[in-house]
CSV table of C-alpha atoms in Angstrom, one decimal:
chain,number,residue,atom,x,y,z
A,1,UNK,CA,10.6,-7.4,-3.0
A,2,UNK,CA,8.6,-4.0,-3.6
A,3,UNK,CA,6.2,-5.5,-6.1
A,4,UNK,CA,5.7,-8.9,-3.7
A,5,UNK,CA,4.9,-6.5,-0.6
A,6,UNK,CA,2.5,-4.5,-3.2
A,7,UNK,CA,0.8,-7.8,-4.2
A,8,UNK,CA,0.5,-8.9,-0.5
A,9,UNK,CA,-1.3,-5.5,0.1
A,10,UNK,CA,-3.8,-5.8,-2.7
A,11,UNK,CA,-4.3,-9.6,-1.8
A,12,UNK,CA,-5.4,-8.3,1.5
A,13,UNK,CA,-7.4,-5.3,0.0
A,14,UNK,CA,-9.5,-8.0,-1.9
A,15,UNK,CA,-10.0,-10.4,0.9
A,16,UNK,CA,-11.2,-7.2,2.9
A,17,UNK,CA,-13.4,-6.2,0.2
A,18,UNK,CA,-15.1,-9.8,-0.7
A,19,UNK,CA,-15.0,-11.2,2.9
A,20,UNK,CA,-18.9,-10.2,3.6
A,21,UNK,CA,-19.8,-12.2,0.5
A,22,UNK,CA,-18.2,-15.8,1.3
A,23,UNK,CA,-18.6,-18.2,3.8
A,24,UNK,CA,-17.1,-17.0,7.2
A,25,UNK,CA,-13.4,-18.0,8.0
A,26,UNK,CA,-13.1,-19.2,4.3
A,27,UNK,CA,-10.1,-16.9,3.8
A,28,UNK,CA,-8.5,-16.9,7.5
A,29,UNK,CA,-5.5,-19.1,6.8
A,30,UNK,CA,-4.7,-17.1,3.5
A,31,UNK,CA,-5.0,-13.8,5.3
A,32,UNK,CA,-3.3,-15.1,8.3
A,33,UNK,CA,0.0,-16.1,5.9
A,34,UNK,CA,-0.4,-13.0,4.1
A,35,UNK,CA,-0.3,-10.6,7.3
A,36,UNK,CA,3.0,-12.8,8.3
A,37,UNK,CA,4.3,-12.1,5.0
A,38,UNK,CA,3.8,-8.6,5.1
A,39,UNK,CA,5.5,-8.2,8.7
A,40,UNK,CA,9.0,-9.0,7.0
A,41,UNK,CA,8.6,-7.1,3.8
A,42,UNK,CA,8.0,-4.0,5.5
A,43,UNK,CA,11.1,-3.5,7.6
A,44,UNK,CA,12.6,-4.7,4.7
A,45,UNK,CA,11.4,-2.4,2.2
A,46,UNK,CA,11.9,0.5,4.7
A,47,UNK,CA,15.9,0.0,4.9
A,48,UNK,CA,16.1,-0.6,1.4
A,49,UNK,CA,14.1,3.0,0.8
A,50,UNK,CA,16.3,4.8,3.5
A,51,UNK,CA,19.6,3.4,2.3
A,52,UNK,CA,18.5,3.4,-1.6
A,53,UNK,CA,16.9,6.9,-1.8
A,54,UNK,CA,16.9,9.0,1.1
A,55,UNK,CA,20.4,8.8,2.1
A,56,UNK,CA,22.1,9.0,-1.9
A,57,UNK,CA,19.7,12.2,-2.0
A,58,UNK,CA,21.5,13.5,1.0
A,59,UNK,CA,25.1,12.3,-0.5
A,60,UNK,CA,24.2,14.3,-3.7
A,61,UNK,CA,24.0,17.5,-1.9
A,62,UNK,CA,27.1,16.5,0.5
A,63,UNK,CA,29.7,14.5,-1.6
A,64,UNK,CA,32.6,13.2,0.2
A,65,UNK,CA,30.9,14.0,4.1
A,66,UNK,CA,33.0,11.1,6.1
A,67,UNK,CA,30.4,11.2,9.1
A,68,UNK,CA,27.2,10.7,6.4
A,69,UNK,CA,29.3,8.0,4.9
A,70,UNK,CA,29.8,5.9,8.5
A,71,UNK,CA,26.0,6.2,9.0
A,72,UNK,CA,25.5,4.7,5.2
A,73,UNK,CA,27.5,2.0,6.2
A,74,UNK,CA,25.5,1.0,9.4
A,75,UNK,CA,22.6,1.5,7.5
A,76,UNK,CA,24.0,-1.2,4.8
A,77,UNK,CA,24.5,-3.6,7.6
A,78,UNK,CA,20.8,-3.5,9.0
A,79,UNK,CA,19.4,-3.6,5.4
A,80,UNK,CA,21.2,-6.3,4.7
A,81,UNK,CA,20.4,-8.6,7.7
A,82,UNK,CA,16.5,-8.0,7.2
A,83,UNK,CA,17.1,-9.0,3.4
A,84,UNK,CA,18.8,-12.3,5.1
A,85,UNK,CA,16.0,-12.8,7.6
A,86,UNK,CA,13.4,-12.4,4.5
A,87,UNK,CA,15.3,-14.7,2.3
A,88,UNK,CA,15.2,-17.0,5.2
A,89,UNK,CA,11.3,-16.8,6.1
A,90,UNK,CA,10.9,-17.2,1.9
A,91,UNK,CA,12.7,-20.7,1.9
A,92,UNK,CA,10.8,-22.0,4.9
A,93,UNK,CA,7.7,-23.9,5.6
A,94,UNK,CA,5.3,-21.0,6.5
A,95,UNK,CA,6.0,-19.3,3.3
A,96,UNK,CA,5.2,-22.7,1.3
A,97,UNK,CA,1.8,-23.1,3.2
A,98,UNK,CA,0.6,-20.0,2.2
A,99,UNK,CA,1.4,-20.9,-1.4
A,100,UNK,CA,-0.7,-24.1,-0.8
A,101,UNK,CA,-3.8,-22.3,0.4
A,102,UNK,CA,-3.9,-20.0,-2.5
A,103,UNK,CA,-3.6,-22.7,-4.8
A,104,UNK,CA,-5.9,-24.6,-3.0
A,105,UNK,CA,-8.6,-21.5,-2.8
A,106,UNK,CA,-8.3,-20.5,-6.1
A,107,UNK,CA,-8.8,-24.1,-7.6
A,108,UNK,CA,-11.6,-25.6,-5.1
A,109,UNK,CA,-14.0,-22.4,-5.4
A,110,UNK,CA,-16.4,-22.7,-8.2
A,111,UNK,CA,-17.8,-18.1,-7.8
A,112,UNK,CA,-16.4,-18.1,-11.3
A,113,UNK,CA,-18.8,-20.5,-13.3
A,114,UNK,CA,-22.5,-21.6,-12.9
A,115,UNK,CA,-22.9,-25.3,-11.4
A,116,UNK,CA,-22.0,-28.5,-14.0
A,117,UNK,CA,-24.3,-29.6,-16.1
A,118,UNK,CA,-26.4,-26.3,-16.4
A,119,UNK,CA,-28.4,-25.6,-19.7
A,120,UNK,CA,-26.5,-23.2,-21.7
A,121,UNK,CA,-29.5,-20.4,-21.8
A,122,UNK,CA,-29.8,-20.8,-18.0
A,123,UNK,CA,-26.3,-20.5,-17.5
A,124,UNK,CA,-26.2,-17.5,-19.4
A,125,UNK,CA,-28.8,-15.7,-17.5
A,126,UNK,CA,-26.8,-17.0,-13.9
A,127,UNK,CA,-23.8,-14.8,-15.0
A,128,UNK,CA,-26.0,-12.1,-15.9
A,129,UNK,CA,-27.3,-12.2,-12.3
A,130,UNK,CA,-23.7,-12.3,-11.2
A,131,UNK,CA,-22.5,-9.4,-13.1
A,132,UNK,CA,-25.7,-7.5,-11.9
A,133,UNK,CA,-24.8,-8.3,-7.9
A,134,UNK,CA,-21.0,-8.0,-8.7
A,135,UNK,CA,-21.9,-4.1,-10.2
A,136,UNK,CA,-24.3,-3.6,-7.0
A,137,UNK,CA,-21.8,-4.7,-4.8
A,138,UNK,CA,-18.6,-3.0,-5.9
A,139,UNK,CA,-20.7,0.3,-6.3
A,140,UNK,CA,-21.3,0.3,-2.5
A,141,UNK,CA,-17.8,-0.6,-2.0
A,142,UNK,CA,-16.5,2.4,-3.9
A,143,UNK,CA,-19.4,4.6,-2.3
A,144,UNK,CA,-18.0,3.6,1.1
A,145,UNK,CA,-14.3,4.3,0.3
A,146,UNK,CA,-15.2,7.4,-1.2
A,147,UNK,CA,-16.8,8.6,1.5
A,148,UNK,CA,-14.3,8.0,4.1
A,149,UNK,CA,-11.3,9.1,2.1
A,150,UNK,CA,-12.9,12.4,1.9
A,151,UNK,CA,-13.9,12.7,5.6
A,152,UNK,CA,-10.2,12.0,6.4
A,153,UNK,CA,-9.3,15.1,4.4
A,154,UNK,CA,-11.4,17.7,5.9
A,155,UNK,CA,-9.3,20.7,6.9
A,156,UNK,CA,-6.4,19.2,5.0
A,157,UNK,CA,-4.4,22.1,5.6
A,158,UNK,CA,-4.4,21.6,9.4
A,159,UNK,CA,-3.9,18.1,9.4
A,160,UNK,CA,-0.8,16.3,11.3
A,161,UNK,CA,1.6,13.9,10.0
A,162,UNK,CA,-0.6,10.8,11.7
A,163,UNK,CA,-3.6,12.3,10.1
A,164,UNK,CA,-1.9,12.7,6.8
A,165,UNK,CA,-1.0,9.0,6.9
A,166,UNK,CA,-4.4,7.8,7.7
A,167,UNK,CA,-5.2,9.8,4.9
A,168,UNK,CA,-3.0,8.0,2.4
A,169,UNK,CA,-4.5,4.7,3.6
A,170,UNK,CA,-7.4,5.8,2.6
A,171,UNK,CA,-6.4,6.8,-0.4
A,172,UNK,CA,-4.8,3.7,-1.0
A,173,UNK,CA,-7.8,1.5,-0.1
A,174,UNK,CA,-10.0,3.8,-2.6
A,175,UNK,CA,-7.5,3.2,-5.3
A,176,UNK,CA,-7.5,-0.8,-4.8
A,177,UNK,CA,-11.0,-0.8,-5.0
A,178,UNK,CA,-11.3,1.3,-8.0
A,179,UNK,CA,-8.5,-0.7,-9.7
A,180,UNK,CA,-10.4,-3.8,-9.0
A,181,UNK,CA,-13.6,-2.8,-10.4
A,182,UNK,CA,-12.5,-0.7,-13.4
A,183,UNK,CA,-13.8,-3.3,-15.6
A,184,UNK,CA,-17.5,-2.1,-14.3
A,185,UNK,CA,-17.2,1.2,-15.6
A,186,UNK,CA,-16.4,3.4,-17.9
A,187,UNK,CA,-12.6,3.3,-18.9
A,188,UNK,CA,-11.6,6.9,-19.1
A,189,UNK,CA,-13.7,8.1,-15.7
A,190,UNK,CA,-12.5,5.1,-13.7
A,191,UNK,CA,-9.0,6.0,-14.8
A,192,UNK,CA,-8.9,9.4,-14.2
A,193,UNK,CA,-10.2,8.6,-10.7
A,194,UNK,CA,-7.2,6.0,-10.3
A,195,UNK,CA,-4.4,8.3,-11.5
A,196,UNK,CA,-5.7,11.1,-9.4
A,197,UNK,CA,-5.7,8.9,-6.1
A,198,UNK,CA,-2.0,7.5,-7.2
A,199,UNK,CA,-0.6,11.1,-7.5
A,200,UNK,CA,-2.1,11.9,-3.9
A,201,UNK,CA,-0.7,8.5,-2.5
A,202,UNK,CA,2.4,9.3,-4.0
A,203,UNK,CA,2.7,12.5,-2.6
A,204,UNK,CA,1.8,11.5,0.8
A,205,UNK,CA,4.4,8.7,0.6
A,206,UNK,CA,6.9,11.4,0.6
A,207,UNK,CA,6.1,12.0,4.5
A,208,UNK,CA,5.4,8.7,5.1
A,209,UNK,CA,9.0,7.6,4.4
A,210,UNK,CA,10.3,10.5,6.1
A,211,UNK,CA,8.7,9.3,9.3
A,212,UNK,CA,9.5,5.9,9.0
A,213,UNK,CA,13.3,7.2,8.1
A,214,UNK,CA,13.2,9.0,11.4
A,215,UNK,CA,12.0,5.8,12.8
A,216,UNK,CA,15.1,4.0,11.6
A,217,UNK,CA,17.5,6.7,12.8
A,218,UNK,CA,16.2,6.2,16.3
A,219,UNK,CA,16.9,2.2,15.9
A,220,UNK,CA,20.5,3.3,14.9
A,221,UNK,CA,20.9,5.4,18.2
A,222,UNK,CA,21.1,8.1,15.4
A,223,UNK,CA,19.5,11.1,17.9
A,224,UNK,CA,22.4,10.9,20.8
A,225,UNK,CA,24.9,8.4,19.9
A,226,UNK,CA,28.1,8.0,17.2
A,227,UNK,CA,25.6,8.8,14.5
A,228,UNK,CA,24.1,12.3,15.4
A,229,UNK,CA,26.1,14.5,13.3
A,230,UNK,CA,24.6,12.4,10.7
A,231,UNK,CA,21.2,12.0,12.2
A,232,UNK,CA,20.8,15.7,12.3
A,233,UNK,CA,21.6,16.0,8.7
A,234,UNK,CA,19.1,13.6,7.7
A,235,UNK,CA,16.4,15.3,9.9
A,236,UNK,CA,17.1,18.6,8.5
A,237,UNK,CA,16.4,17.2,5.1
A,238,UNK,CA,13.6,15.6,5.8
A,239,UNK,CA,11.9,18.3,7.5
A,240,UNK,CA,12.7,20.5,4.6
A,241,UNK,CA,11.1,18.2,2.1
A,242,UNK,CA,8.1,17.7,4.2
A,243,UNK,CA,7.6,21.4,4.0
A,244,UNK,CA,8.0,21.6,0.7
A,245,UNK,CA,5.7,18.8,-0.2
A,246,UNK,CA,2.7,20.3,1.7
A,247,UNK,CA,1.2,22.3,-0.5
A,248,UNK,CA,1.5,19.7,-3.2
A,249,UNK,CA,-0.5,17.4,-1.1
A,250,UNK,CA,-3.0,19.8,-0.5
A,251,UNK,CA,-3.5,20.3,-4.5
A,252,UNK,CA,-3.5,17.0,-5.0
A,253,UNK,CA,-6.6,16.5,-2.9
A,254,UNK,CA,-8.5,18.9,-4.2
A,255,UNK,CA,-8.1,17.3,-7.5
A,256,UNK,CA,-9.4,14.4,-6.2
A,257,UNK,CA,-12.1,15.9,-4.4
A,258,UNK,CA,-13.4,17.8,-7.3
A,259,UNK,CA,-14.1,14.0,-9.2
A,260,UNK,CA,-17.2,13.0,-10.1
A,261,UNK,CA,-18.1,9.5,-8.1
A,262,UNK,CA,-18.5,7.7,-11.8
A,263,UNK,CA,-20.3,4.7,-10.2
A,264,UNK,CA,-23.2,6.6,-9.2
């Protein structure tokens, strides 16, 4: 499920990047289908992380706590419900239509080859033109996403949780673009860029998982209902973890900021 969610995000990132180079509306049915799939995958992943990572970390520190065990049971029940909803969607017609649209688009488009019947030397020249155009296009995309990432990280020490979430999205978009166009540039420079963005994204993801967990607790009525005690434990754990991770986020961003724009 996690890999499917990543694949959906990568596909939508590719659509966003290449949309200006394709016929208007050519990718709309696919993008709509991917968006609908993402809406099902997101909540399922959130409950999986909450049940499989956040709560076990607290249980390790407080083994045998009955009130935490009660909350764990409620979380597992909600997790299974979302998994069932996702499974039903994947077995349905809407998901099958997405597969058909993807297959049709891949089979019907000819952007990867010169026109049929083109002579060999002319075909080679056409491929070279496409490669040059792609390199220019890729460098413009990378530069734009790099500038937006640096802008989002200004005064990073003072950024609140929503601003750090926006920074995480900028880092993710820059990384996806770098991975997509890595073969056009020096392998070592591109991989260094990708690795540092991945580390920044990972550390920002800790804060995001905490914010999501807080939202899920509210869904369960944990703030003032029968799970209030366990919700308090989790809130304290998440607050402490966020405090510890912030300096590491700043250091990771500074390492990203010092990178050279290898595509220029």
